[in-house]
Amino acid sequence: MRREAGEALLPELRAFRKDPAVKGWIEDSALFEVLNQKFEGRYWWLWPEEYRDRKKKTMRALKEELGDDIEIFIILQFLFNRQWHRVHELATSLGIQIIGDMPIYVGGHSADVWANRHLFTVKADGYPDVVGGVPPDAFSATGQ
């Protein structure tokens, strides 16, 4: 029964992966997540150089070694996206507006920075060149 249900979703999963809004980030995010687990949450700029710098040979080997984990990550993103759209459609049909916020800062330890270093202010080895935040104030002695 589960196998049939999974197979019935395959065309939708394939379409999700080809969607221009998804295909630009999904694989990088999956690779980042499996590496983040492999290296126990250490910042990506502290990973071994071949992973930190996304060496092609290393990335190919990673896809073979942890291919199932990469696929699971992508499938979970697909299922979440599918469920989110259903929730959003239901809320809209009931006259409920869902309001979210947009981040204005990309975390340094993220798939976005790891996969697109050229777009961010990082040193050649990946260490942040500058770091944003909030100075200490009445609410937090150390800032944010």
N, CA, C and O atoms as a GROMACS GRO file, in nm:
protein
  576
    1MET      N    1   0.083  -0.120   0.000
    1MET     CA    2   0.000   0.000   0.000
    1MET      C    3   0.088   0.127   0.000
    1MET      O    4   0.066   0.218  -0.080
    2ARG      N    5   0.189   0.132   0.091
    2ARG     CA    6   0.276   0.248   0.097
    2ARG      C    7   0.354   0.265  -0.032
    2ARG      O    8   0.371   0.377  -0.082
    3ARG      N    9   0.401   0.154  -0.087
    3ARG     CA   10   0.479   0.160  -0.210
    3ARG      C   11   0.395   0.218  -0.323
    3ARG      O   12   0.443   0.302  -0.400
    4GLU      N   13   0.270   0.175  -0.334
    4GLU     CA   14   0.181   0.226  -0.438
    4GLU      C   15   0.156   0.375  -0.419
    4GLU      O   16   0.153   0.450  -0.516
    5ALA      N   17   0.137   0.417  -0.294
    5ALA     CA   18   0.115   0.559  -0.266
    5ALA      C   19   0.238   0.640  -0.306
    5ALA      O   20   0.226   0.747  -0.366
    6GLY      N   21   0.357   0.588  -0.273
    6GLY     CA   22   0.481   0.656  -0.309
    6GLY      C   23   0.499   0.665  -0.459
    6GLY      O   24   0.540   0.769  -0.512
    7GLU      N   25   0.469   0.556  -0.528
    7GLU     CA   26   0.483   0.555  -0.674
    7GLU      C   27   0.383   0.650  -0.739
    7GLU      O   28   0.413   0.710  -0.842
    8ALA      N   29   0.267   0.665  -0.679
    8ALA     CA   30   0.167   0.757  -0.733
    8ALA      C   31   0.215   0.902  -0.724
    8ALA      O   32   0.173   0.986  -0.804
    9LEU      N   33   0.303   0.931  -0.629
    9LEU     CA   34   0.354   1.067  -0.611
    9LEU      C   35   0.477   1.097  -0.698
    9LEU      O   36   0.518   1.212  -0.708
   10LEU      N   37   0.534   0.995  -0.760
   10LEU     CA   38   0.658   1.015  -0.837
   10LEU      C   39   0.647   1.122  -0.945
   10LEU      O   40   0.736   1.206  -0.956
   11PRO      N   41   0.541   1.124  -1.026
   11PRO     CA   42   0.533   1.230  -1.127
   11PRO      C   43   0.530   1.370  -1.065
   11PRO      O   44   0.589   1.464  -1.118
   12GLU      N   45   0.460   1.382  -0.953
   12GLU     CA   46   0.453   1.512  -0.884
   12GLU      C   47   0.589   1.549  -0.825
   12GLU      O   48   0.628   1.666  -0.828
   13LEU      N   49   0.661   1.451  -0.772
   13LEU     CA   50   0.796   1.474  -0.719
   13LEU      C   51   0.890   1.519  -0.832
   13LEU      O   52   0.968   1.612  -0.814
   14ARG      N   53   0.883   1.452  -0.944
   14ARG     CA   54   0.968   1.490  -1.059
   14ARG      C   55   0.938   1.634  -1.104
   14ARG      O   56   1.030   1.711  -1.134
   15ALA      N   57   0.810   1.669  -1.107
   15ALA     CA   58   0.771   1.805  -1.147
   15ALA      C   59   0.823   1.907  -1.044
   15ALA      O   60   0.869   2.015  -1.082
   16PHE      N   61   0.815   1.872  -0.917
   16PHE     CA   62   0.866   1.959  -0.810
   16PHE      C   63   1.015   1.986  -0.831
   16PHE      O   64   1.059   2.101  -0.822
   17ARG      N   65   1.091   1.882  -0.860
   17ARG     CA   66   1.236   1.897  -0.878
   17ARG      C   67   1.271   1.979  -1.001
   17ARG      O   68   1.376   2.043  -1.004
   18LYS      N   69   1.184   1.979  -1.102
   18LYS     CA   70   1.209   2.055  -1.225
   18LYS      C   71   1.156   2.198  -1.218
   18LYS      O   72   1.190   2.281  -1.303
   19ASP      N   73   1.074   2.227  -1.120
   19ASP     CA   74   1.016   2.360  -1.104
   19ASP      C   75   1.128   2.463  -1.092
   19ASP      O   76   1.216   2.448  -1.008
   20PRO      N   77   1.127   2.568  -1.176
   20PRO     CA   78   1.234   2.669  -1.171
   20PRO      C   79   1.250   2.733  -1.033
   20PRO      O   80   1.360   2.775  -0.997
   21ALA      N   81   1.143   2.740  -0.956
   21ALA     CA   82   1.151   2.798  -0.822
   21ALA      C   83   1.220   2.704  -0.723
   21ALA      O   84   1.256   2.745  -0.613
   22VAL      N   85   1.237   2.578  -0.762
   22VAL     CA   86   1.294   2.477  -0.672
   22VAL      C   87   1.430   2.429  -0.719
   22VAL      O   88   1.523   2.414  -0.639
   23LYS      N   89   1.443   2.403  -0.848
   23LYS     CA   90   1.564   2.337  -0.897
   23LYS      C   91   1.692   2.416  -0.874
   23LYS      O   92   1.802   2.359  -0.876
   24GLY      N   93   1.680   2.546  -0.852
   24GLY     CA   94   1.798   2.627  -0.827
   24GLY      C   95   1.857   2.613  -0.688
   24GLY      O   96   1.970   2.657  -0.664
   25TRP      N   97   1.783   2.552  -0.596
   25TRP     CA   98   1.832   2.542  -0.459
   25TRP      C   99   1.824   2.403  -0.398
   25TRP      O  100   1.897   2.374  -0.303
   26ILE      N  101   1.738   2.317  -0.449
   26ILE     CA  102   1.708   2.192  -0.377
   26ILE      C  103   1.830   2.100  -0.361
   26ILE      O  104   1.852   2.047  -0.252
   27GLU      N  105   1.906   2.081  -0.466
   27GLU     CA  106   2.019   1.989  -0.454
   27GLU      C  107   2.128   2.047  -0.364
   27GLU      O  108   2.186   1.974  -0.284
   28ASP      N  109   2.156   2.176  -0.377
   28ASP     CA  110   2.256   2.238  -0.288
   28ASP      C  111   2.214   2.225  -0.142
   28ASP      O  112   2.296   2.198  -0.055
   29SER      N  113   2.086   2.246  -0.117
   29SER     CA  114   2.037   2.234   0.021
   29SER      C  115   2.048   2.092   0.072
   29SER      O  116   2.084   2.070   0.188
   30ALA      N  117   2.018   1.996  -0.013
   30ALA     CA  118   2.028   1.855   0.026
   30ALA      C  119   2.174   1.817   0.055
   30ALA      O  120   2.203   1.751   0.154
   31LEU      N  121   2.264   1.858  -0.032
   31LEU     CA  122   2.406   1.829  -0.012
   31LEU      C  123   2.455   1.894   0.118
   31LEU      O  124   2.525   1.832   0.197
   32PHE      N  125   2.416   2.019   0.138
   32PHE     CA  126   2.457   2.090   0.259
   32PHE      C  127   2.406   2.017   0.383
   32PHE      O  128   2.480   2.000   0.480
   33GLU      N  129   2.281   1.976   0.380
   33GLU     CA  130   2.223   1.910   0.498
   33GLU      C  131   2.293   1.779   0.530
   33GLU      O  132   2.322   1.753   0.647
   34VAL      N  133   2.320   1.697   0.429
   34VAL     CA  134   2.387   1.570   0.460
   34VAL      C  135   2.530   1.594   0.509
   34VAL      O  136   2.580   1.521   0.594
   35LEU      N  137   2.596   1.696   0.455
   35LEU     CA  138   2.730   1.729   0.504
   35LEU      C  139   2.725   1.788   0.644
   35LEU      O  140   2.810   1.759   0.728
   36ASN      N  141   2.626   1.869   0.669
   36ASN     CA  142   2.609   1.926   0.802
   36ASN      C  143   2.593   1.815   0.906
   36ASN      O  144   2.648   1.824   1.016
   37GLN      N  145   2.519   1.712   0.871
   37GLN     CA  146   2.504   1.597   0.961
   37GLN      C  147   2.636   1.519   0.972
   37GLN      O  148   2.678   1.481   1.081
   38LYS      N  149   2.699   1.497   0.858
   38LYS     CA  150   2.825   1.422   0.856
   38LYS      C  151   2.930   1.488   0.945
   38LYS      O  152   3.005   1.420   1.014
   39PHE      N  153   2.934   1.620   0.943
   39PHE     CA  154   3.034   1.694   1.020
   39PHE      C  155   2.976   1.752   1.150
   39PHE      O  156   3.029   1.847   1.206
   40GLU      N  157   2.867   1.692   1.194
   40GLU     CA  158   2.808   1.719   1.325
   40GLU      C  159   2.782   1.866   1.352
   40GLU      O  160   2.805   1.915   1.463
   41GLY      N  161   2.734   1.937   1.251
   41GLY     CA  162   2.693   2.075   1.270
   41GLY      C  163   2.804   2.178   1.272
   41GLY      O  164   2.780   2.296   1.296
   42ARG      N  165   2.928   2.135   1.246
   42ARG     CA  166   3.038   2.233   1.241
   42ARG      C  167   3.014   2.329   1.126
   42ARG      O  168   2.956   2.292   1.023
   43TYR      N  169   3.058   2.451   1.143
   43TYR     CA  170   3.045   2.549   1.035
   43TYR      C  171   3.109   2.494   0.908
   43TYR      O  172   3.212   2.427   0.914
   44TRP      N  173   3.049   2.523   0.794
   44TRP     CA  174   3.098   2.466   0.668
   44TRP      C  175   3.239   2.511   0.636
   44TRP      O  176   3.313   2.438   0.570
   45TRP      N  177   3.279   2.627   0.681
   45TRP     CA  178   3.416   2.672   0.651
   45TRP      C  179   3.520   2.597   0.735
   45TRP      O  180   3.640   2.614   0.715
   46LEU      N  181   3.473   2.514   0.828
   46LEU     CA  182   3.565   2.429   0.906
   46LEU      C  183   3.565   2.285   0.854
   46LEU      O  184   3.638   2.201   0.906
   47TRP      N  185   3.485   2.256   0.753
   47TRP     CA  186   3.483   2.122   0.694
   47TRP      C  187   3.614   2.099   0.619
   47TRP      O  188   3.683   2.194   0.583
   48PRO      N  189   3.649   1.973   0.595
   48PRO     CA  190   3.768   1.947   0.512
   48PRO      C  191   3.756   2.023   0.379
   48PRO      O  192   3.648   2.036   0.323
   49GLU      N  193   3.868   2.071   0.331
   49GLU     CA  194   3.874   2.158   0.214
   49GLU      C  195   3.795   2.106   0.094
   49GLU      O  196   3.727   2.183   0.026
   50GLU      N  197   3.803   1.975   0.068
   50GLU     CA  198   3.736   1.922  -0.051
   50GLU      C  199   3.583   1.933  -0.042
   50GLU      O  200   3.515   1.940  -0.145
   51TYR      N  201   3.530   1.935   0.080
   51TYR     CA  202   3.385   1.954   0.100
   51TYR      C  203   3.353   2.103   0.108
   51TYR      O  204   3.258   2.151   0.047
   52ARG      N  205   3.436   2.174   0.183
   52ARG     CA  206   3.417   2.318   0.197
   52ARG      C  207   3.414   2.386   0.061
   52ARG      O  208   3.330   2.472   0.035
   53ASP      N  209   3.507   2.346  -0.026
   53ASP     CA  210   3.520   2.410  -0.157
   53ASP      C  211   3.443   2.339  -0.268
   53ASP      O  212   3.458   2.373  -0.386
   54ARG      N  213   3.363   2.240  -0.232
   54ARG     CA  214   3.274   2.172  -0.326
   54ARG      C  215   3.349   2.113  -0.446
   54ARG      O  216   3.307   2.129  -0.560
   55LYS      N  217   3.460   2.046  -0.418
   55LYS     CA  218   3.538   1.984  -0.526
   55LYS      C  219   3.449   1.884  -0.600
   55LYS      O  220   3.381   1.802  -0.538
   56LYS      N  221   3.450   1.891  -0.733
   56LYS     CA  222   3.359   1.808  -0.815
   56LYS      C  223   3.371   1.659  -0.785
   56LYS      O  224   3.270   1.591  -0.770
   57LYS      N  225   3.492   1.610  -0.776
   57LYS     CA  226   3.513   1.468  -0.750
   57LYS      C  227   3.454   1.429  -0.614
   57LYS      O  228   3.392   1.323  -0.600
   58THR      N  229   3.473   1.514  -0.516
   58THR     CA  230   3.421   1.488  -0.382
   58THR      C  231   3.269   1.492  -0.381
   58THR      O  232   3.205   1.409  -0.316
   59MET      N  233   3.211   1.587  -0.452
   59MET     CA  234   3.065   1.597  -0.458
   59MET      C  235   3.004   1.475  -0.527
   59MET      O  236   2.899   1.426  -0.486
   60ARG      N  237   3.070   1.427  -0.633
   60ARG     CA  238   3.022   1.305  -0.700
   60ARG      C  239   3.027   1.186  -0.605
   60ARG      O  240   2.932   1.108  -0.598
   61ALA      N  241   3.137   1.173  -0.532
   61ALA     CA  242   3.151   1.063  -0.437
   61ALA      C  243   3.048   1.074  -0.325
   61ALA      O  244   2.992   0.974  -0.281
   62LEU      N  245   3.023   1.196  -0.281
   62LEU     CA  246   2.923   1.218  -0.176
   62LEU      C  247   2.785   1.174  -0.222
   62LEU      O  248   2.710   1.111  -0.146
   63LYS      N  249   2.752   1.206  -0.345
   63LYS     CA  250   2.621   1.167  -0.399
   63LYS      C  251   2.606   1.016  -0.405
   63LYS      O  252   2.496   0.963  -0.387
   64GLU      N  253   2.715   0.947  -0.431
   64GLU     CA  254   2.710   0.801  -0.430
   64GLU      C  255   2.702   0.747  -0.288
   64GLU      O  256   2.622   0.658  -0.258
   65GLU      N  257   2.785   0.801  -0.200
   65GLU     CA  258   2.792   0.753  -0.062
   65GLU      C  259   2.663   0.780   0.016
   65GLU      O  260   2.614   0.694   0.088
   66LEU      N  261   2.609   0.900   0.001
   66LEU     CA  262   2.493   0.941   0.080
   66LEU      C  263   2.371   0.974  -0.006
   66LEU      O  264   2.286   1.055   0.031
   67GLY      N  265   2.364   0.910  -0.122
   67GLY     CA  266   2.255   0.935  -0.215
   67GLY      C  267   2.117   0.916  -0.155
   67GLY      O  268   2.026   0.993  -0.183
   68ASP      N  269   2.101   0.813  -0.072
   68ASP     CA  270   1.971   0.789  -0.010
   68ASP      C  271   1.933   0.904   0.083
   68ASP      O  272   1.818   0.947   0.085
   69ASP      N  273   2.029   0.952   0.160
   69ASP     CA  274   2.003   1.063   0.252
   69ASP      C  275   1.968   1.190   0.175
   69ASP      O  276   1.882   1.268   0.217
   70ILE      N  277   2.035   1.212   0.063
   70ILE     CA  278   2.007   1.328  -0.021
   70ILE      C  279   1.864   1.318  -0.075
   70ILE      O  280   1.790   1.416  -0.073
   71GLU      N  281   1.827   1.200  -0.122
   71GLU     CA  282   1.692   1.181  -0.174
   71GLU      C  283   1.587   1.199  -0.066
   71GLU      O  284   1.481   1.257  -0.091
   72ILE      N  285   1.614   1.150   0.054
   72ILE     CA  286   1.518   1.166   0.164
   72ILE      C  287   1.496   1.314   0.194
   72ILE      O  288   1.383   1.357   0.214
   73PHE      N  289   1.604   1.391   0.197
   73PHE     CA  290   1.591   1.535   0.220
   73PHE      C  291   1.502   1.598   0.115
   73PHE      O  292   1.412   1.676   0.148
   74ILE      N  293   1.526   1.565  -0.012
   74ILE     CA  294   1.447   1.623  -0.121
   74ILE      C  295   1.301   1.580  -0.111
   74ILE      O  296   1.211   1.662  -0.132
   75ILE      N  297   1.277   1.455  -0.079
   75ILE     CA  298   1.140   1.406  -0.065
   75ILE      C  299   1.069   1.477   0.050
   75ILE      O  300   0.952   1.513   0.038
   76LEU      N  301   1.138   1.498   0.161
   76LEU     CA  302   1.077   1.569   0.273
   76LEU      C  303   1.043   1.713   0.236
   76LEU      O  304   0.939   1.765   0.277
   77GLN      N  305   1.130   1.778   0.159
   77GLN     CA  306   1.100   1.913   0.113
   77GLN      C  307   0.977   1.914   0.022
   77GLN      O  308   0.892   2.002   0.031
   78PHE      N  309   0.970   1.815  -0.065
   78PHE     CA  310   0.856   1.800  -0.156
   78PHE      C  311   0.727   1.781  -0.076
   78PHE      O  312   0.627   1.848  -0.102
   79LEU      N  313   0.729   1.690   0.022
   79LEU     CA  314   0.609   1.662   0.100
   79LEU      C  315   0.568   1.785   0.182
   79LEU      O  316   0.449   1.815   0.192
   80PHE      N  317   0.665   1.854   0.240
   80PHE     CA  318   0.632   1.975   0.314
   80PHE      C  319   0.568   2.078   0.221
   80PHE      O  320   0.466   2.138   0.254
   81ASN      N  321   0.628   2.099   0.106
   81ASN     CA  322   0.576   2.196   0.009
   81ASN      C  323   0.433   2.162  -0.031
   81ASN      O  324   0.346   2.249  -0.039
   82ARG      N  325   0.410   2.035  -0.055
   82ARG     CA  326   0.277   1.986  -0.094
   82ARG      C  327   0.176   2.013   0.017
   82ARG      O  328   0.066   2.061  -0.009
   83GLN      N  329   0.213   1.982   0.141
   83GLN     CA  330   0.124   2.003   0.255
   83GLN      C  331   0.101   2.151   0.280
   83GLN      O  332  -0.010   2.193   0.312
   84TRP      N  333   0.208   2.231   0.266
   84TRP     CA  334   0.195   2.374   0.288
   84TRP      C  335   0.096   2.434   0.188
   84TRP      O  336   0.012   2.516   0.226
   85HIS      N  337   0.104   2.395   0.064
   85HIS     CA  338   0.011   2.449  -0.037
   85HIS      C  339  -0.133   2.410  -0.004
   85HIS      O  340  -0.224   2.490  -0.024
   86ARG      N  341  -0.153   2.291   0.044
   86ARG     CA  342  -0.288   2.247   0.082
   86ARG      C  343  -0.340   2.328   0.201
   86ARG      O  344  -0.456   2.370   0.202
   87VAL      N  345  -0.256   2.351   0.300
   87VAL     CA  346  -0.296   2.432   0.415
   87VAL      C  347  -0.330   2.574   0.370
   87VAL      O  348  -0.430   2.631   0.412
   88HIS      N  349  -0.245   2.629   0.285
   88HIS     CA  350  -0.265   2.765   0.236
   88HIS      C  351  -0.395   2.775   0.157
   88HIS      O  352  -0.471   2.871   0.175
   89GLU      N  353  -0.422   2.678   0.071
   89GLU     CA  354  -0.546   2.678  -0.007
   89GLU      C  355  -0.668   2.668   0.084
   89GLU      O  356  -0.767   2.738   0.064
   90LEU      N  357  -0.662   2.581   0.184
   90LEU     CA  358  -0.773   2.566   0.278
   90LEU      C  359  -0.796   2.696   0.355
   90LEU      O  360  -0.909   2.742   0.368
   91ALA      N  361  -0.689   2.755   0.406
   91ALA     CA  362  -0.702   2.880   0.480
   91ALA      C  363  -0.764   2.988   0.392
   91ALA      O  364  -0.854   3.060   0.436
   92THR      N  365  -0.717   2.999   0.269
   92THR     CA  366  -0.771   3.099   0.176
   92THR      C  367  -0.920   3.075   0.152
   92THR      O  368  -0.998   3.170   0.148
   93SER      N  369  -0.957   2.950   0.135
   93SER     CA  370  -1.099   2.918   0.109
   93SER      C  371  -1.187   2.953   0.229
   93SER      O  372  -1.308   2.974   0.214
   94LEU      N  373  -1.128   2.960   0.347
   94LEU     CA  374  -1.202   2.994   0.469
   94LEU      C  375  -1.189   3.143   0.504
   94LEU      O  376  -1.235   3.187   0.609
   95GLY      N  377  -1.127   3.218   0.415
   95GLY     CA  378  -1.110   3.362   0.438
   95GLY      C  379  -1.000   3.396   0.536
   95GLY      O  380  -0.997   3.506   0.591
   96ILE      N  381  -0.911   3.303   0.558
   96ILE     CA  382  -0.800   3.325   0.652
   96ILE      C  383  -0.675   3.359   0.571
   96ILE      O  384  -0.639   3.288   0.477
   97GLN      N  385  -0.611   3.468   0.608
   97GLN     CA  386  -0.486   3.506   0.544
   97GLN      C  387  -0.370   3.462   0.631
   97GLN      O  388  -0.368   3.487   0.752
   98ILE      N  389  -0.275   3.396   0.571
   98ILE     CA  390  -0.154   3.356   0.643
   98ILE      C  391  -0.046   3.457   0.608
   98ILE      O  392  -0.012   3.477   0.491
   99ILE      N  393   0.008   3.519   0.710
   99ILE     CA  394   0.109   3.622   0.690
   99ILE      C  395   0.241   3.571   0.746
   99ILE      O  396   0.247   3.522   0.858
  100GLY      N  397   0.345   3.582   0.668
  100GLY     CA  398   0.477   3.540   0.712
  100GLY      C  399   0.574   3.655   0.699
  100GLY      O  400   0.540   3.761   0.645
  101ASP      N  401   0.693   3.635   0.747
  101ASP     CA  402   0.794   3.739   0.731
  101ASP      C  403   0.907   3.688   0.643
  101ASP      O  404   0.922   3.568   0.623
  102MET      N  405   0.982   3.778   0.594
  102MET     CA  406   1.093   3.745   0.505
  102MET      C  407   1.224   3.775   0.576
  102MET      O  408   1.242   3.884   0.630
  103PRO      N  409   1.316   3.680   0.577
  103PRO     CA  410   1.445   3.709   0.641
  103PRO      C  411   1.520   3.816   0.564
  103PRO      O  412   1.517   3.820   0.441
  104ILE      N  413   1.586   3.902   0.638
  104ILE     CA  414   1.665   4.007   0.572
  104ILE      C  415   1.814   3.979   0.585
  104ILE      O  416   1.898   4.060   0.545
  105TYR      N  417   1.846   3.864   0.640
  105TYR     CA  418   1.986   3.830   0.662
  105TYR      C  419   2.003   3.680   0.639
  105TYR      O  420   1.927   3.600   0.692
  106VAL      N  421   2.099   3.645   0.560
  106VAL     CA  422   2.126   3.503   0.535
  106VAL      C  423   2.232   3.456   0.633
  106VAL      O  424   2.338   3.518   0.644
  107GLY      N  425   2.204   3.349   0.703
  107GLY     CA  426   2.300   3.295   0.797
  107GLY      C  427   2.425   3.247   0.725
  107GLY      O  428   2.416   3.189   0.617
  108GLY      N  429   2.540   3.270   0.783
  108GLY     CA  430   2.666   3.228   0.721
  108GLY      C  431   2.677   3.077   0.706
  108GLY      O  432   2.729   3.028   0.605
  109HIS      N  433   2.630   3.004   0.804
  109HIS     CA  434   2.633   2.858   0.798
  109HIS      C  435   2.504   2.811   0.733
  109HIS      O  436   2.412   2.762   0.799
  110SER      N  437   2.500   2.827   0.600
  110SER     CA  438   2.380   2.793   0.525
  110SER      C  439   2.417   2.740   0.388
  110SER      O  440   2.527   2.764   0.337
  111ALA      N  441   2.324   2.668   0.330
  111ALA     CA  442   2.345   2.617   0.193
  111ALA      C  443   2.362   2.733   0.096
  111ALA      O  444   2.439   2.724   0.001
  112ASP      N  445   2.290   2.842   0.120
  112ASP     CA  446   2.297   2.957   0.030
  112ASP      C  447   2.439   3.012   0.020
  112ASP      O  448   2.490   3.036  -0.090
  113VAL      N  449   2.503   3.032   0.134
  113VAL     CA  450   2.638   3.089   0.134
  113VAL      C  451   2.739   2.984   0.086
  113VAL      O  452   2.827   3.015   0.006
  114TRP      N  453   2.726   2.861   0.134
  114TRP     CA  454   2.818   2.755   0.095
  114TRP      C  455   2.820   2.734  -0.056
  114TRP      O  456   2.926   2.717  -0.116
  115ALA      N  457   2.702   2.735  -0.118
  115ALA     CA  458   2.693   2.707  -0.261
  115ALA      C  459   2.715   2.830  -0.349
  115ALA      O  460   2.736   2.816  -0.469
  116ASN      N  461   2.709   2.949  -0.290
  116ASN     CA  462   2.716   3.073  -0.370
  116ASN      C  463   2.809   3.174  -0.304
  116ASN      O  464   2.773   3.291  -0.288
  117ARG      N  465   2.926   3.131  -0.268
  117ARG     CA  466   3.020   3.218  -0.196
  117ARG      C  467   3.047   3.348  -0.269
  117ARG      O  468   3.071   3.450  -0.206
  118HIS      N  469   3.042   3.344  -0.400
  118HIS     CA  470   3.072   3.464  -0.478
  118HIS      C  471   2.970   3.577  -0.455
  118HIS      O  472   2.997   3.692  -0.489
  119LEU      N  473   2.857   3.544  -0.398
  119LEU     CA  474   2.753   3.645  -0.373
  119LEU      C  475   2.763   3.706  -0.233
  119LEU      O  476   2.689   3.798  -0.200
  120PHE      N  477   2.854   3.655  -0.151
  120PHE     CA  478   2.862   3.698  -0.011
  120PHE      C  479   3.002   3.745   0.023
  120PHE      O  480   3.098   3.715  -0.047
  121THR      N  481   3.012   3.819   0.132
  121THR     CA  482   3.140   3.871   0.176
  121THR      C  483   3.205   3.769   0.268
  121THR      O  484   3.192   3.774   0.391
  122VAL      N  485   3.277   3.676   0.206
  122VAL     CA  486   3.350   3.574   0.281
  122VAL      C  487   3.493   3.570   0.230
  122VAL      O  488   3.522   3.609   0.116
  123LYS      N  489   3.580   3.524   0.314
  123LYS     CA  490   3.721   3.512   0.275
  123LYS      C  491   3.737   3.390   0.184
  123LYS      O  492   3.644   3.311   0.167
  124ALA      N  493   3.855   3.375   0.125
  124ALA     CA  494   3.881   3.265   0.031
  124ALA      C  495   3.856   3.128   0.094
  124ALA      O  496   3.816   3.034   0.025
  125ASP      N  497   3.879   3.117   0.224
  125ASP     CA  498   3.859   2.988   0.292
  125ASP      C  499   3.717   2.973   0.346
  125ASP      O  500   3.686   2.875   0.414
  126GLY      N  501   3.630   3.069   0.317
  126GLY     CA  502   3.491   3.061   0.358
  126GLY      C  503   3.458   3.132   0.487
  126GLY      O  504   3.340   3.155   0.516
  127TYR      N  505   3.560   3.168   0.566
  127TYR     CA  506   3.532   3.238   0.691
  127TYR      C  507   3.461   3.370   0.660
  127TYR      O  508   3.493   3.435   0.560
  128PRO      N  509   3.366   3.409   0.743
  128PRO     CA  510   3.298   3.537   0.720
  128PRO      C  511   3.397   3.653   0.727
  128PRO      O  512   3.484   3.656   0.814
  129ASP      N  513   3.384   3.745   0.636
  129ASP     CA  514   3.469   3.863   0.634
  129ASP      C  515   3.411   3.969   0.729
  129ASP      O  516   3.484   4.039   0.798
  130VAL      N  517   3.280   3.977   0.730
  130VAL     CA  518   3.209   4.066   0.822
  130VAL      C  519   3.089   3.989   0.876
  130VAL      O  520   3.039   3.895   0.813
  131VAL      N  521   3.044   4.029   0.994
  131VAL     CA  522   2.930   3.963   1.055
  131VAL      C  523   2.833   4.070   1.100
  131VAL      O  524   2.873   4.168   1.162
  132GLY      N  525   2.705   4.052   1.069
  132GLY     CA  526   2.602   4.146   1.111
  132GLY      C  527   2.544   4.105   1.244
  132GLY      O  528   2.563   3.993   1.290
  133GLY      N  529   2.474   4.196   1.304
  133GLY     CA  530   2.408   4.165   1.430
  133GLY      C  531   2.364   4.292   1.498
  133GLY      O  532   2.368   4.400   1.440
  134VAL      N  533   2.322   4.278   1.621
  134VAL     CA  534   2.273   4.391   1.699
  134VAL      C  535   2.363   4.406   1.821
  134VAL      O  536   2.395   4.307   1.887
  135PRO      N  537   2.404   4.528   1.852
  135PRO     CA  538   2.491   4.547   1.968
  135PRO      C  539   2.414   4.520   2.098
  135PRO      O  540   2.291   4.516   2.098
  136PRO      N  541   2.486   4.502   2.207
  136PRO     CA  542   2.420   4.483   2.336
  136PRO      C  543   2.324   4.598   2.367
  136PRO      O  544   2.350   4.713   2.331
  137ASP      N  545   2.214   4.565   2.433
  137ASP     CA  546   2.117   4.666   2.471
  137ASP      C  547   2.048   4.624   2.600
  137ASP      O  548   2.093   4.531   2.667
  138ALA      N  549   1.939   4.689   2.635
  138ALA     CA  550   1.868   4.660   2.760
  138ALA      C  551   1.808   4.519   2.762
  138ALA      O  552   1.784   4.463   2.869
  139PHE      N  553   1.785   4.462   2.644
  139PHE     CA  554   1.722   4.330   2.635
  139PHE      C  555   1.824   4.217   2.632
  139PHE      O  556   1.792   4.103   2.668
  140SER      N  557   1.945   4.245   2.589
  140SER     CA  558   2.047   4.142   2.577
  140SER      C  559   2.186   4.201   2.599
  140SER      O  560   2.231   4.289   2.525
  141ALA      N  561   2.252   4.152   2.701
  141ALA     CA  562   2.385   4.202   2.736
  141ALA      C  563   2.490   4.171   2.630
  141ALA      O  564   2.591   4.240   2.620
  142THR      N  565   2.464   4.067   2.550
  142THR     CA  566   2.563   4.028   2.448
  142THR      C  567   2.520   4.065   2.308
  142THR      O  568   2.594   4.040   2.212
  143GLY      N  569   2.402   4.122   2.292
  143GLY     CA  570   2.352   4.155   2.159
  143GLY      C  571   2.294   4.034   2.093
  143GLY      O  572   2.268   3.932   2.157
  144GLN      N  573   2.272   4.045   1.964
  144GLN     CA  574   2.212   3.933   1.888
  144GLN      C  575   2.300   3.896   1.772
  144GLN      O  576   2.267   3.804   1.697
   0.00000   0.00000   0.00000
